[in-house]
Short mmCIF file of C-alpha atoms in Angstrom, two decimals:
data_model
loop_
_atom_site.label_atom_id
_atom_site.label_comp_id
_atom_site.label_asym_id
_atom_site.label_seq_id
_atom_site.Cartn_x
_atom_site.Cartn_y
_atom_site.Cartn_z
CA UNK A 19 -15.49 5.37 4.45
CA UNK A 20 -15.62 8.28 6.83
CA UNK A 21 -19.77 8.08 7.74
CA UNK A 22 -18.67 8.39 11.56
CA UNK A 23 -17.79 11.56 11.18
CA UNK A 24 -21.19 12.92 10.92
CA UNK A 25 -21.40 12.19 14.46
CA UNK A 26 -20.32 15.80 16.14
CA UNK A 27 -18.87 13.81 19.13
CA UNK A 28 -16.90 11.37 17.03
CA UNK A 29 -15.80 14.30 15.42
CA UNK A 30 -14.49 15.71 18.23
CA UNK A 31 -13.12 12.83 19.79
CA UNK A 32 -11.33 11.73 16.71
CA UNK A 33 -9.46 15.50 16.97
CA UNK A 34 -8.29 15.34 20.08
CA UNK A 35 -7.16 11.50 19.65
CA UNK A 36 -4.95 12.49 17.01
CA UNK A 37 -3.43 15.27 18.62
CA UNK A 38 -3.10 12.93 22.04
CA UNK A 39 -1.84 9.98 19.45
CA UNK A 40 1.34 12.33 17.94
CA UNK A 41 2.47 12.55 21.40
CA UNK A 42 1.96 9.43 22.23
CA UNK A 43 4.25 8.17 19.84
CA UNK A 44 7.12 11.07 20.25
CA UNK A 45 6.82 9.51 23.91
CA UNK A 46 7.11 6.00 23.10
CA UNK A 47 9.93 6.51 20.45
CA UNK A 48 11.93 9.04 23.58
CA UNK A 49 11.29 6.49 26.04
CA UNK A 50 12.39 3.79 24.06
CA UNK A 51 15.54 5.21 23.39
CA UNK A 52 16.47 6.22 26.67
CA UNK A 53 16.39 2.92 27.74
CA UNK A 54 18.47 1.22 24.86
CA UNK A 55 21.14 4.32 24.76
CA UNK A 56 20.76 6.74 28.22
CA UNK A 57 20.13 4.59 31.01
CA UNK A 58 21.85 0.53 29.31
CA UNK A 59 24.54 0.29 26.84
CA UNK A 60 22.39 -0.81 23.60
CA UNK A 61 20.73 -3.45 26.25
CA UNK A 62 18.06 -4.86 24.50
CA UNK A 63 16.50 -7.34 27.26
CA UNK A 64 16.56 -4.14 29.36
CA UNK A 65 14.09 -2.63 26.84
CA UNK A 66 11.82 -5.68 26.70
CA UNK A 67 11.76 -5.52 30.41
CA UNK A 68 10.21 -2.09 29.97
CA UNK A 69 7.90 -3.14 27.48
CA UNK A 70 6.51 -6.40 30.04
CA UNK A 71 6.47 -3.62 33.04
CA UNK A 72 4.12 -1.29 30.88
CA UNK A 73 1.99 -4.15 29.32
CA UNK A 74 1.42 -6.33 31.99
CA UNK A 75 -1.18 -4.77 34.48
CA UNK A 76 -3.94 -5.18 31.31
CA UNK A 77 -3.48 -8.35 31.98
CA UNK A 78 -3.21 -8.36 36.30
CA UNK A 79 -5.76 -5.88 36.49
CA UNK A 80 -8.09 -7.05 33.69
CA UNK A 81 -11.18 -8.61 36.33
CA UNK A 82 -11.04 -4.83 37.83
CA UNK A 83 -10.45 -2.91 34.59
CA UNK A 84 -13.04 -5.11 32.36
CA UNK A 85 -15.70 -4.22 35.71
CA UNK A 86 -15.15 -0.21 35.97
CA UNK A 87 -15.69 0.08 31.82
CA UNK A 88 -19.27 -1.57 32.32
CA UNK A 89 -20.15 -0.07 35.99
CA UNK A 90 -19.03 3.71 35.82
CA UNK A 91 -19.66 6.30 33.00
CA UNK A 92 -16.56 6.08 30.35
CA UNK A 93 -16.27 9.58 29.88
CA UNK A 94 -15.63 10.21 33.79
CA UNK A 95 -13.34 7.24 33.57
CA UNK A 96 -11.17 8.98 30.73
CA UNK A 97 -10.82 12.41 32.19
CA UNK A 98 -9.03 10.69 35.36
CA UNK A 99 -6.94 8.54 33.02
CA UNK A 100 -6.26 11.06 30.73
CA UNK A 101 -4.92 13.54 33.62
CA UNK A 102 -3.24 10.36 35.44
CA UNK A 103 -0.92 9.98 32.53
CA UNK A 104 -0.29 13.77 32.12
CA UNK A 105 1.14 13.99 35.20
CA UNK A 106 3.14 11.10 34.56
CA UNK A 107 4.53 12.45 31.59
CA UNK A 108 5.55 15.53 33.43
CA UNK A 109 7.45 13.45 35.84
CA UNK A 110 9.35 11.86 33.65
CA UNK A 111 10.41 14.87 31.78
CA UNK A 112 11.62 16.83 34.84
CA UNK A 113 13.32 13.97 35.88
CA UNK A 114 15.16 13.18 32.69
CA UNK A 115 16.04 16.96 32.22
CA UNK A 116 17.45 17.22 35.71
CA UNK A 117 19.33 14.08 35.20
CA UNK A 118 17.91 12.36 38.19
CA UNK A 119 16.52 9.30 35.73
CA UNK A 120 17.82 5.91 36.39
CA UNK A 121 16.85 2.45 35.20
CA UNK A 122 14.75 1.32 38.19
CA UNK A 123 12.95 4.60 37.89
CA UNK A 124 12.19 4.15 34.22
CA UNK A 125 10.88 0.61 35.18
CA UNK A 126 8.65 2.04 37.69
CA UNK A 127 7.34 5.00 35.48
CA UNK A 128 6.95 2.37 32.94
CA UNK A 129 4.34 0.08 35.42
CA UNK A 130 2.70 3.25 36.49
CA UNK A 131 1.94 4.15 32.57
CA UNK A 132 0.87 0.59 32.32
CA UNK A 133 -1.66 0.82 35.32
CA UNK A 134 -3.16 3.96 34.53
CA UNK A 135 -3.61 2.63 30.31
CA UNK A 136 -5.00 -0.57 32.02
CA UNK A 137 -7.98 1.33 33.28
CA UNK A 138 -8.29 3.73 29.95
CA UNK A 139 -8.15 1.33 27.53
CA UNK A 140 -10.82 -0.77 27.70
CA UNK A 141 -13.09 2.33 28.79
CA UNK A 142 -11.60 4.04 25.62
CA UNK A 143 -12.47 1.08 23.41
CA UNK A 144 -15.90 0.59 24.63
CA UNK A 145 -16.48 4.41 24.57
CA UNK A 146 -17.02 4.51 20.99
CA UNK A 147 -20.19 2.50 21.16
CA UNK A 148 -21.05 5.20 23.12
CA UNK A 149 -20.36 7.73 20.22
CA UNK A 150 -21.87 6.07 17.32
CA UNK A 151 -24.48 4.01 15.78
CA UNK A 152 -24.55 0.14 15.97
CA UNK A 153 -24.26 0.07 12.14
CA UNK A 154 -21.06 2.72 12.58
CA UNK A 155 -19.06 0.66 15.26
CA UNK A 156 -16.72 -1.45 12.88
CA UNK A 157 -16.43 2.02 10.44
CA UNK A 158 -15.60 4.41 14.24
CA UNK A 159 -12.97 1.18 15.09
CA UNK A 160 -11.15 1.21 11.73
CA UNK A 161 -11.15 5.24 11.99
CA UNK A 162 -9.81 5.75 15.19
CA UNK A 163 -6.86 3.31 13.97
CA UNK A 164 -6.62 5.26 11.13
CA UNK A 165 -6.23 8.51 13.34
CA UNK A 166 -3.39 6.13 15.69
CA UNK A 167 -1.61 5.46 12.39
CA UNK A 168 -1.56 8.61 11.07
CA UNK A 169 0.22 9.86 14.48
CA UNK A 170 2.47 6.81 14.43
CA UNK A 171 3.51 8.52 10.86
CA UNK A 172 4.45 11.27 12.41
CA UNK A 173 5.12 11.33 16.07
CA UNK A 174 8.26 8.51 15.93
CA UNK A 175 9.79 10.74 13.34
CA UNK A 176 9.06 13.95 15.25
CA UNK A 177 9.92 12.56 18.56
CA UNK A 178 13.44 11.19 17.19
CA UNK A 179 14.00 14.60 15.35
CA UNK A 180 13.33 16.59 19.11
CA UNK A 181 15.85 13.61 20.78
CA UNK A 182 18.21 14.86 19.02
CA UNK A 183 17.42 18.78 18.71
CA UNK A 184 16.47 19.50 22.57
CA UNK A 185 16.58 16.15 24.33
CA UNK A 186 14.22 13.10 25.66
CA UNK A 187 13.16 15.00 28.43
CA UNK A 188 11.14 17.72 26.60
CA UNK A 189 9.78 15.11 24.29
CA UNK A 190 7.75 14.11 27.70
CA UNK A 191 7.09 17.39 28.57
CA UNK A 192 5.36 18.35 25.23
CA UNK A 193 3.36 14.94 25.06
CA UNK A 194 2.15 15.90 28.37
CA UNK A 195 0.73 19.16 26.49
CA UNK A 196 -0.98 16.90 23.92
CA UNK A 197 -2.98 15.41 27.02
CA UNK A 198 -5.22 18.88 27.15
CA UNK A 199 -6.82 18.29 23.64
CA UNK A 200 -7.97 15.03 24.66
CA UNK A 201 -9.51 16.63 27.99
CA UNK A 202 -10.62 19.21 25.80
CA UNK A 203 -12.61 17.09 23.46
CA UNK A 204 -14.28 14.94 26.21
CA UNK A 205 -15.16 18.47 27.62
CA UNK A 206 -16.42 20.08 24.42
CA UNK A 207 -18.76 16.78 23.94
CA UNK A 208 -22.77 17.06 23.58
CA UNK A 209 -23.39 14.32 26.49
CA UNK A 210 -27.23 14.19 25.37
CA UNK A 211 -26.00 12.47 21.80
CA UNK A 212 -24.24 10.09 23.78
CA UNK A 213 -26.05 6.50 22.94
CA UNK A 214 -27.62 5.39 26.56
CA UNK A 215 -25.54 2.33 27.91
CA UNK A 216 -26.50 -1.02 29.26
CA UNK A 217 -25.46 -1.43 32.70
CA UNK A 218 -25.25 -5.12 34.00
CA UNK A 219 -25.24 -4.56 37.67
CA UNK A 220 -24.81 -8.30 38.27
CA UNK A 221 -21.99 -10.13 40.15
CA UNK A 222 -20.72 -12.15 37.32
CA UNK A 223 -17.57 -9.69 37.03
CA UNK A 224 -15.15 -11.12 34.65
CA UNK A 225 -16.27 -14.29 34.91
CA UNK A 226 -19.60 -13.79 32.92
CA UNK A 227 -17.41 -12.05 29.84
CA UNK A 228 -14.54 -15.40 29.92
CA UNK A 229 -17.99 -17.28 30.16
CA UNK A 230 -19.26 -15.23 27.24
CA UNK A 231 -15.82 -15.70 24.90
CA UNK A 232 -15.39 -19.15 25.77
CA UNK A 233 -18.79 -20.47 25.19
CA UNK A 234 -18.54 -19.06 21.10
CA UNK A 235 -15.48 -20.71 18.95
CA UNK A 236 -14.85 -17.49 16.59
CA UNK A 237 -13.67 -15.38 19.47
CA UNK A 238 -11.58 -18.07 20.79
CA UNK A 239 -10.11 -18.03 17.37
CA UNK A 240 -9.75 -14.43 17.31
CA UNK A 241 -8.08 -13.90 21.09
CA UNK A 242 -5.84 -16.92 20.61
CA UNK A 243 -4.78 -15.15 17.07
CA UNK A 244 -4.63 -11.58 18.76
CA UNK A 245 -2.23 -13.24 21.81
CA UNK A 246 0.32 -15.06 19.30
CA UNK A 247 1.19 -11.76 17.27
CA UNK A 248 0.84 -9.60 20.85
CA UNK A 249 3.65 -11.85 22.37
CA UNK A 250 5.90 -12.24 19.38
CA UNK A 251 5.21 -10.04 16.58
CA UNK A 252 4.24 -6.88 17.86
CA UNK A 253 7.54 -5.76 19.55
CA UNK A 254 8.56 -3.60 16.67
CA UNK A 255 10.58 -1.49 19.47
CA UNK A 256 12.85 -4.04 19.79
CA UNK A 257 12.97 -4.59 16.34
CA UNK A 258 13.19 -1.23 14.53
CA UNK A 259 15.92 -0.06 17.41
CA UNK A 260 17.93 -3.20 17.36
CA UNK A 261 17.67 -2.71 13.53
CA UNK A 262 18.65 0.85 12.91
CA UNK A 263 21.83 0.08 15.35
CA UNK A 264 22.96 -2.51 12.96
CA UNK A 265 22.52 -0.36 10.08
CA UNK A 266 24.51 2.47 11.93
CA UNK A 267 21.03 4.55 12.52
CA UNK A 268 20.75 6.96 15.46
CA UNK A 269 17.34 8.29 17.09
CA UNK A 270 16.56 10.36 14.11
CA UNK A 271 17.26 6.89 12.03
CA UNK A 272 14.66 4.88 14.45
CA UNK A 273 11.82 7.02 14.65
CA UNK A 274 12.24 7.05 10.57
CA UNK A 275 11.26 3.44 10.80
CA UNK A 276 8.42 3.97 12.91
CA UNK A 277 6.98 6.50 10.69
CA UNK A 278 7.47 4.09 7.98
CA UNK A 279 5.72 1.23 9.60
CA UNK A 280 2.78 3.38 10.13
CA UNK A 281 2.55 4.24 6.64
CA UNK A 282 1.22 0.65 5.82
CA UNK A 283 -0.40 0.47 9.16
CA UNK A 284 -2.51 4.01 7.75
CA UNK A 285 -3.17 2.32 4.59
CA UNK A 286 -4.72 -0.88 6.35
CA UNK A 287 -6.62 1.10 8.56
CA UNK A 288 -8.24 3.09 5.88
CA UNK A 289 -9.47 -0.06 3.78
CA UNK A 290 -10.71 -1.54 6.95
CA UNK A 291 -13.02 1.37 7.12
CA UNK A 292 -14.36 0.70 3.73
CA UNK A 293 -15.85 -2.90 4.95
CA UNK A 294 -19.55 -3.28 6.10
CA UNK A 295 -18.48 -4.96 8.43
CA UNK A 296 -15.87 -7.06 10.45
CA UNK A 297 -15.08 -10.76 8.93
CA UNK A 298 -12.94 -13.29 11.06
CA UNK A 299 -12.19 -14.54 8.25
CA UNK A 300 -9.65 -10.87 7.21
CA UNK A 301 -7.89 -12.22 10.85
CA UNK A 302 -6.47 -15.21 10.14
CA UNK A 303 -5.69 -14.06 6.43
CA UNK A 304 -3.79 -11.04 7.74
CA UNK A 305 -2.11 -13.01 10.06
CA UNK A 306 -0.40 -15.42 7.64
CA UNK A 307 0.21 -12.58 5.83
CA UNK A 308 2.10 -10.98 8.54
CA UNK A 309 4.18 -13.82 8.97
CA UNK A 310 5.43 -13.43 5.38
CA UNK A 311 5.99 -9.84 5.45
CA UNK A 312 8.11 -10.62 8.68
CA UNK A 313 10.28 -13.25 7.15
CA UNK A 314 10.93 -11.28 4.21
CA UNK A 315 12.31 -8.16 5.98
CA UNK A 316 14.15 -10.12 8.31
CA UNK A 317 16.42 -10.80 5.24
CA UNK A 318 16.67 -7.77 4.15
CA UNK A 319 20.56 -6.30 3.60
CA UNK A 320 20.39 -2.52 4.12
CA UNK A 321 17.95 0.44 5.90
CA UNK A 322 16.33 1.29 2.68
CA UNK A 323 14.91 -1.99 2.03
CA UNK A 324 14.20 -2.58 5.48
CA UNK A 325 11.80 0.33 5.61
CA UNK A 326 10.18 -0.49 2.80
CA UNK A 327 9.15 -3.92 3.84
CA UNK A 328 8.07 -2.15 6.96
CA UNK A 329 5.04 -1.13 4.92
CA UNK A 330 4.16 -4.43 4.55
CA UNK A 331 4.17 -5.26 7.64
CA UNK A 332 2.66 -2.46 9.11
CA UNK A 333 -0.15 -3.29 6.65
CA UNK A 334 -0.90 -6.63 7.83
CA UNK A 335 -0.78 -6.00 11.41
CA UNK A 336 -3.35 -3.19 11.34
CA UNK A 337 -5.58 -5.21 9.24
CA UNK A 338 -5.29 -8.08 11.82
CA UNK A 339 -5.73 -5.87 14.65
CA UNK A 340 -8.34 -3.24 13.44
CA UNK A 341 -10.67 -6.05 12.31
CA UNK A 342 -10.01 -8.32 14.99
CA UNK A 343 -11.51 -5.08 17.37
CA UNK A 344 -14.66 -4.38 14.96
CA UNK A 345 -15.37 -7.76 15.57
CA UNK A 346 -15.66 -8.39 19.27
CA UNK A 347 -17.00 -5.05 19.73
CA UNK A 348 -20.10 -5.54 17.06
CA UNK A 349 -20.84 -9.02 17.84
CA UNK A 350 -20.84 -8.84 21.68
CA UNK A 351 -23.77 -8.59 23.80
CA UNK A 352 -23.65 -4.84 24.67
CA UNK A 353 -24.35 -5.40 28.61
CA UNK A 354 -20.73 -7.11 28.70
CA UNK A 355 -19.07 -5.56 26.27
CA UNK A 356 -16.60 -3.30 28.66
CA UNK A 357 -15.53 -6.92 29.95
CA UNK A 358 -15.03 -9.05 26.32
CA UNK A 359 -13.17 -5.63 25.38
CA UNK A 360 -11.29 -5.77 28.92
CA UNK A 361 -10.24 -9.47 28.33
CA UNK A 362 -9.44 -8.01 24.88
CA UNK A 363 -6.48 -5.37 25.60
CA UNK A 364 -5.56 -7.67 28.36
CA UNK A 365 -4.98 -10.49 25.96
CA UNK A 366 -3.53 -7.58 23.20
CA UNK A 367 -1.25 -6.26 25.95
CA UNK A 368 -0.62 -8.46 28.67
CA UNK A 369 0.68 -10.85 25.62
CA UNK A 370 3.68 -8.64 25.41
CA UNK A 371 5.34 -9.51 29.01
CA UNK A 372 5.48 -12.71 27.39
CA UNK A 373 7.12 -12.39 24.30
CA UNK A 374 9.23 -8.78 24.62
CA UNK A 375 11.93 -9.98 27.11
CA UNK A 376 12.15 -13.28 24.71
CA UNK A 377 12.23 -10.77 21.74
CA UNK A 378 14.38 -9.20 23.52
CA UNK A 379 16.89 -12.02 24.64
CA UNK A 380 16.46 -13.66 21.16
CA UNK A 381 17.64 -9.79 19.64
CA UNK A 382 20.63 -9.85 22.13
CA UNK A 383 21.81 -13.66 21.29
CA UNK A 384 20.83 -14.14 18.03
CA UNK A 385 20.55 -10.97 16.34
CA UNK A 386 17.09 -8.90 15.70
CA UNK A 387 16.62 -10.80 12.55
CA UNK A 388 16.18 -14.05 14.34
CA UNK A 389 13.57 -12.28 16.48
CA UNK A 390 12.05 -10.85 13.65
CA UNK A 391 11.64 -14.04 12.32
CA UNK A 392 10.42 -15.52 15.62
CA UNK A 393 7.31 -13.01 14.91
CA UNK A 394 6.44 -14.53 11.59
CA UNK A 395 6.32 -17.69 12.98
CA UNK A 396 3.67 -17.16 15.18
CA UNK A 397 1.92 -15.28 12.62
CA UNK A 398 2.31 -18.83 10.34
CA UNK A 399 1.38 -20.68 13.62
CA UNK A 400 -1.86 -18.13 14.47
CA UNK A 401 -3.24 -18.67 10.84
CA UNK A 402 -2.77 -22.37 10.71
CA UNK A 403 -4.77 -22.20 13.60
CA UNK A 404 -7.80 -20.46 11.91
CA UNK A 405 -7.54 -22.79 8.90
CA UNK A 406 -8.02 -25.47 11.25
CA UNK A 407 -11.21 -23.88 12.91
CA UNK A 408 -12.47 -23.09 9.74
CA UNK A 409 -12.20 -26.43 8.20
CA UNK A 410 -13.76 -27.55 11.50
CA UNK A 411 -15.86 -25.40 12.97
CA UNK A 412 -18.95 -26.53 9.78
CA UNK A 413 -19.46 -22.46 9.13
CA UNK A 414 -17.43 -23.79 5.65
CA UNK A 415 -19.99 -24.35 3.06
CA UNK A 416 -20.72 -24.60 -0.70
CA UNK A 417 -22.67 -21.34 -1.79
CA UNK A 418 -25.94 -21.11 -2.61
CA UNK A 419 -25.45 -19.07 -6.02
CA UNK A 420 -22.14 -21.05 -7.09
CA UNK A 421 -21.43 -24.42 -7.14
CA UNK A 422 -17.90 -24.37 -6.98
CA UNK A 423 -17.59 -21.71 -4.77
CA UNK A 424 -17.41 -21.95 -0.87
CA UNK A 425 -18.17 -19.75 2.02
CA UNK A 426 -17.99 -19.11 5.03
CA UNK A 427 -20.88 -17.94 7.70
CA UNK A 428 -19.84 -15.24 9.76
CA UNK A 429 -21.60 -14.17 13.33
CA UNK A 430 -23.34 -11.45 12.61
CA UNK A 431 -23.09 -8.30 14.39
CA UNK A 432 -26.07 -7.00 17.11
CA UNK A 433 -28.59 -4.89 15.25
CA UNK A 434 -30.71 -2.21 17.04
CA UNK A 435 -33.51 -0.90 15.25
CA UNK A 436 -34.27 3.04 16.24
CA UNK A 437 -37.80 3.49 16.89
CA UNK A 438 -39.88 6.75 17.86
CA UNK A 439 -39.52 7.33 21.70
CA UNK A 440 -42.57 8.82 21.97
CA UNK A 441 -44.93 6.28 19.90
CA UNK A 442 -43.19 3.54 21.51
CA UNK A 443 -43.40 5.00 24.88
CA UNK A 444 -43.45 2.74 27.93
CA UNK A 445 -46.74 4.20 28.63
CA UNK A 446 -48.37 3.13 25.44
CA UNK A 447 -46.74 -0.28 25.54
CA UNK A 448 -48.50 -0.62 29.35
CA UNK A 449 -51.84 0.81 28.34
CA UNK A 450 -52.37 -0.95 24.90
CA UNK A 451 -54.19 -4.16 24.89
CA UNK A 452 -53.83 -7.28 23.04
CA UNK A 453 -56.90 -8.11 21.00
CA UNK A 454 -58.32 -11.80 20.27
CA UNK A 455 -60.09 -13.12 17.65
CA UNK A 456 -63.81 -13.81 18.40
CA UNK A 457 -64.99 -17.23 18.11
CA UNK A 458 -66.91 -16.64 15.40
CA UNK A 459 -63.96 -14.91 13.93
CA UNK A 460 -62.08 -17.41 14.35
CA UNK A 461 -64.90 -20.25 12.81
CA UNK A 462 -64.91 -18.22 9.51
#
């Protein structure tokens, strides 16, 4: 389960993730709330506003983004990120403390955050190719959700605690602080373990990685499943806030929620890791499974039971999302994979300017259960679509070993088979000639 971590550089990256993941989450969770209770009265179309202004540039920016993860070296890339949104942080905070904040502001913070995470996500994603093995990708992926769950655990909780204790400002101001162990670790990393990286210096841009996704069914399946629950069923901001107020919660009462999510979203993340490998075939289970989970605590009549279904749901989503990532990232051609993983997050992210304001409107009109609800449905409506591929795509077959069993052929992922540098030198392969059979040889 944890083999990555005899990598010294995943080990150190993993470190400084979780630290920079805690206060990522006490941000999120302060940010959140000053924009449902600070800045609107309880407006929850305001909030999904927020959401589309800080998930959309993935999706504007994604020809640019996908190109700079390939062309540049990753680690460079995440030290500017990583100090971009540092000083963001610190911006926000002194402006919140000094009472200055308004809600244009927050929307303009909140596209500057998504501009700068446009850039460091794909970079980040790739980057851990760059870390590990081949054989270790899907086992790093599942990890480093693992280490974002176990933050989401407890940076909500912590964050809504501090709301309440010293304020939303300082909640920026110390995940600003959490920025310098993820500096730190790219600093304290041994850059000659770093696995050399195919550069594709071509002009194809982003057009050679949609090229690449279109031309093979299972990632259509995959990005088309990833974009349904994106849009609809991953705005648990909405949800959990809109929730707790109807419940008679405060900040202390949403951040609870978010811990609890992540409880199920840790547990999903940790069996992931387990797996030899990614399956598609884990996506479009989880996803129906999601849409249950989402249905059932939709009807759920008080904040204990809510939470608890949480789990659930937190469980499915992870699984969905964790393997879904394994999957393009081991199965892609390496030279493009900063692009497929660019058109990834933008798909991932820039799904949520779609579906938060409606989550959003549906929370205001409605209620949240109805747009809790609306998130099941396209979790029922992403796995009916991988049924369908599955029953047509003719990977469906009787097994070999059991009559009445079927299967289902999977792409495999992209092996690479370490050799000695020095007895497979270019020299010796230049200077080494091929030998032919004599005719006589060849007679006998």
């Amino acid at each position: 389960m944890f083999r990555s971590f005899a990598n010294i550089n995943y080990r150190i990256w993993f470190a400084g993730a979780l630290i920079s993941n805690v206060g990522g989450w006490m941000q999120a969770t302060a940010q959140d709330w000053v924009v449902l209770t600070e800045l609107t009265d309880n407006d929850a179309t305001a909030m999904g506003v927020t959401m589309a202004l800080q998930f959309g540039p993935p999706l504007v920016l994604v020809s640019l983004t996908g190109w700079v993860a390939d062309r540049f070296d990753r680690r460079h890339i995440l030290f500017a990120t990583q100090s971009a949104l540092l000083a963001l942080a610190i911006a926000v905070g002194v402006l919140l403390l000094n009472d200055l904040m308004t809600l244009p502001m927050m929307f303009g913070f909140a596209l500057g955050f998504g501009i700068v995470n446009a850039f460091d996500a794909p970079a980040r994603q790739a980057f851990v190719s760059d870390m590990v093995s081949t054989g270790d990708t899907s086992n790093a992926v599942a990890l480093n959700s693992a280490s974002f769950n176990l933050a989401r655990m407890v940076g909500p909780a912590v964050g809504g605690l501090l709301i309440v204790a010293i304020g939303s400002g300082w909640v920026f101001i110390v995940n600003a602080a959490t920025f310098l162990a993820m500096l730190l670790a790219l600093m304290l990393m041994r850059r000659s373990l770093l696995a050399p990286r195919l550069k594709n210096r071509n002009r194809g841009g982003l057009a050679a990685g949609f090229r690449y996704v279109w031309g093979r069914s299972d990632l259509r399946v995959v990005f088309v499943t990833v974009f349904l629950i994106g849009a609809f069923g991953m705005n648990f901001p909405i949800f959990a806030s809109t929730m707790a107020l109807e419940f008679g919660a405060g900040a202390d009462g949403y951040g609870v929620l978010s811990s609890v999510l992540a409880i199920g979203s840790l547990i999903g993340a940790l069996l992931a890791a387990r797996r030899d490998r990614a399956r598609v075939r884990v996506v479009i289970l989880a996803a129906g499974g999601f849409g249950i989970a989402a249905f059932v605590s939709s009807a759920m009549p008080t904040y204990a039971s809510y939470a608890v279904t949480l789990t659930f749901t937190g469980f499915m989503i992870v699984t969905l999302l964790t393997t879904a990532n394994g999957y393009v990232q081991i199965t892609t051609d390496p030279a493009l994979r900063g692009r497929v993983l660019a058109l990834y997050m933008a798909v991932i992210m820039g799904s949520t300017p779609v579906g938060a304001p409606i989550a959003g409107w549906v929370a205001d009109t409605f209620g949240p259960r109805a747009a809790i609800m609306l998130g099941g449905t396209a979790g029922f409506v992403a796995c009916a679509i991988g049924v369908i591929w599955v029953a047509t795509s003719g990977r469906l077959r009787r097994d070999e070993n059991r009559r009445f069993l079927l299967t289902l052929d999977e792409t495999r992922p992209l092996r690479v088979i370490e050799v000695d540098p020095i007895e497979f030198s270019d020299e010796a392969a230049v200077t080494t000639p091929i030998r032919s059979a004599k005719k006589s040889e060849r007679e006998n």
